[in-house]
Coordinates of C-alpha atoms in Angstrom, one line a residue:
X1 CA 20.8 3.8 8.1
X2 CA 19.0 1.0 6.1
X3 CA 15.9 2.3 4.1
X4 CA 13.8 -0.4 2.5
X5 CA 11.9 1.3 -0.2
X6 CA 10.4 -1.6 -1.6
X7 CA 8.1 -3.0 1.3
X8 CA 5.0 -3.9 0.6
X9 CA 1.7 -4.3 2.7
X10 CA -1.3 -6.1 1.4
X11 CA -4.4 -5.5 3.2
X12 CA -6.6 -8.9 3.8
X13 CA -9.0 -8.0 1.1
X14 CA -5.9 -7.2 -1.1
X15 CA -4.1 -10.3 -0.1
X16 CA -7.1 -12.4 -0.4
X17 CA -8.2 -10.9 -4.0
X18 CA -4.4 -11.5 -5.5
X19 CA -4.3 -15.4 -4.0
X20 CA -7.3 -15.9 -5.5
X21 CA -6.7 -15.0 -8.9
X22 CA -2.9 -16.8 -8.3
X23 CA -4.8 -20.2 -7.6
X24 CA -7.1 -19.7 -10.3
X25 CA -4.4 -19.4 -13.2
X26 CA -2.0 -21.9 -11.3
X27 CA 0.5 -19.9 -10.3
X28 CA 0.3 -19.4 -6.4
X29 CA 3.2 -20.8 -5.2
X30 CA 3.9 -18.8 -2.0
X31 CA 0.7 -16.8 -1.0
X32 CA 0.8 -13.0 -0.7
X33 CA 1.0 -12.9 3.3
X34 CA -2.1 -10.1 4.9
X35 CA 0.4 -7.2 6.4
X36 CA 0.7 -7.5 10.2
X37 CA 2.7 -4.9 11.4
X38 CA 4.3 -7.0 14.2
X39 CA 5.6 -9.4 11.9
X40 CA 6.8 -7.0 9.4
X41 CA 9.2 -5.1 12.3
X42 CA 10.3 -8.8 12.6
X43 CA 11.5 -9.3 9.6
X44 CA 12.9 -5.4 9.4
X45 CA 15.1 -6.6 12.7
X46 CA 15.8 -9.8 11.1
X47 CA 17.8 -7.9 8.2
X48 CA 18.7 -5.4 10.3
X49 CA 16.8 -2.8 8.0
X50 CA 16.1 0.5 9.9
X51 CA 12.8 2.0 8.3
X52 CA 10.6 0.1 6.1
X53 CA 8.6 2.5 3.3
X54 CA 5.0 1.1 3.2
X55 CA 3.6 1.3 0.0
X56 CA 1.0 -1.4 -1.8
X57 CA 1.9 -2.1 -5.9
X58 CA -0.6 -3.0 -8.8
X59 CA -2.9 -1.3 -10.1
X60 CA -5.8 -0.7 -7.0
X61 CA -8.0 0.9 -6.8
X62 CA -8.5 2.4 -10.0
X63 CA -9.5 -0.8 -11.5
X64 CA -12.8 -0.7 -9.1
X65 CA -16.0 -0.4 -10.9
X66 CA -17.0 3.1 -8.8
X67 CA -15.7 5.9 -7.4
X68 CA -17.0 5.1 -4.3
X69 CA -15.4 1.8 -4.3
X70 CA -12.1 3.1 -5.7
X71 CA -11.9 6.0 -3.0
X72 CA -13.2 3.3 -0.4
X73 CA -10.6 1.1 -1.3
X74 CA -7.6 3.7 -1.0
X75 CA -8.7 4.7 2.4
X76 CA -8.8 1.1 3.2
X77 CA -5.3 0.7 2.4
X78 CA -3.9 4.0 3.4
X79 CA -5.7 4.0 6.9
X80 CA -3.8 0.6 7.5
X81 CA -0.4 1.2 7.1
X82 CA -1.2 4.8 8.9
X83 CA -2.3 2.7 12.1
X84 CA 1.4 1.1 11.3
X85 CA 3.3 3.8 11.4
X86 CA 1.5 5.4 14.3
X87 CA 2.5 2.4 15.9
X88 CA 6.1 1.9 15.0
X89 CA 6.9 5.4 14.2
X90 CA 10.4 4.9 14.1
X91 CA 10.5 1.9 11.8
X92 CA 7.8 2.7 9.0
X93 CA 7.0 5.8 6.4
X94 CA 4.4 5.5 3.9
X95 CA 3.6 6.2 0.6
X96 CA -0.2 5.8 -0.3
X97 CA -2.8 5.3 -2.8
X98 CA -4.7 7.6 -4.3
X99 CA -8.0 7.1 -6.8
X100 CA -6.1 8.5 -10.0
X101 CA -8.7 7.8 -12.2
X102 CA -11.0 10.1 -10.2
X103 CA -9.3 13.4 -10.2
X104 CA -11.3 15.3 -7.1
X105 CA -11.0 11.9 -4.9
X106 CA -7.2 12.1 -5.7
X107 CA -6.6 15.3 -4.7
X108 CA -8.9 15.3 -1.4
X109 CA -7.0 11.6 -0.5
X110 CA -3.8 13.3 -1.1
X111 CA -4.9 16.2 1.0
X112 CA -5.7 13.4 4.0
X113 CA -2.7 11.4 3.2
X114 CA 0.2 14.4 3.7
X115 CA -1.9 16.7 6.4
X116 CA -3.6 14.1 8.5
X117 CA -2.1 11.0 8.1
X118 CA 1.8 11.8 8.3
X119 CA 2.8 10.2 4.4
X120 CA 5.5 11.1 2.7
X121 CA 4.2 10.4 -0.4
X122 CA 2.0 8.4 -3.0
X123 CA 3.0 5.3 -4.9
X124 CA 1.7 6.0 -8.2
X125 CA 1.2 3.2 -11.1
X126 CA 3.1 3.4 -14.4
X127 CA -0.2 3.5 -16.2
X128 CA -4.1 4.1 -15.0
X129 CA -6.4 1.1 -16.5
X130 CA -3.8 0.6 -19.4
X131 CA -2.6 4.5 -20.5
X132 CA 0.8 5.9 -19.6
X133 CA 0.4 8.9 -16.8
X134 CA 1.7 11.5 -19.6
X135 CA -1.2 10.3 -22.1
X136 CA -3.6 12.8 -22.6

């Protein structure tokens, strides 16, 4: 069995915000493609990858201005690739985002993520708005 651990799905608003800031410093070359899950069990057959692991990288949503918007965000995302995986149960896992820089949002997310939503996981960040996870 081929796991692909490293599969990345942008949301629209996600997609949109990082091919944005790309043409603004001159550096989009190949925009960030918005996550279909169709296509992406496409391109899982194409290279004959069994299970893809949905996860999304950088740095949202902690960089958010509110809590609101940071716990909005991670729902957002993690309610997408759920939908996914509901769909193609066989050929997607997740590991979601959580709010880390609002503790009680984190845990309560997590909660949703592993009892409702069928994760195995969370994709965390080396650092949260610029500290390493073990600073105090």
């Amino acid at each position: 069995m081929i796991i692909d651990m490293h599969f990345h799905g942008f949301p629209k608003f996600a997609a949109d915000a990082i091919n944005a800031d790309r043409k603004a410093t001159g550096m989009l070359e190949t925009p960030v493609p918005v996550f279909d899950a169709d296509e992406y069990v496409r391109v899982l057959d194409k290279f004959k990858v069994d299970i893809g692991v949905l996860s999304l990288p950088g740095p949202a949503p902690d960089h958010l201005p509110t809590p609101e918007a940071r716990l909005n965000s991670a729902r957002q995302i993690n309610d997408i690739h759920a939908e996914a995986m509901a769909r193609h149960p066989r050929r997607f896992r997740g590991f979601g985002r959580i709010p880390l820089v609002d503790p009680e949002a984190a845990v309560g997310e997590l909660g949703r993520l592993l009892d409702e939503l069928g994760f195995q996981g969370v994709a965390l960040p080396t650092n949260v708005l610029g500290a390493p996870l073990d600073d105090p």
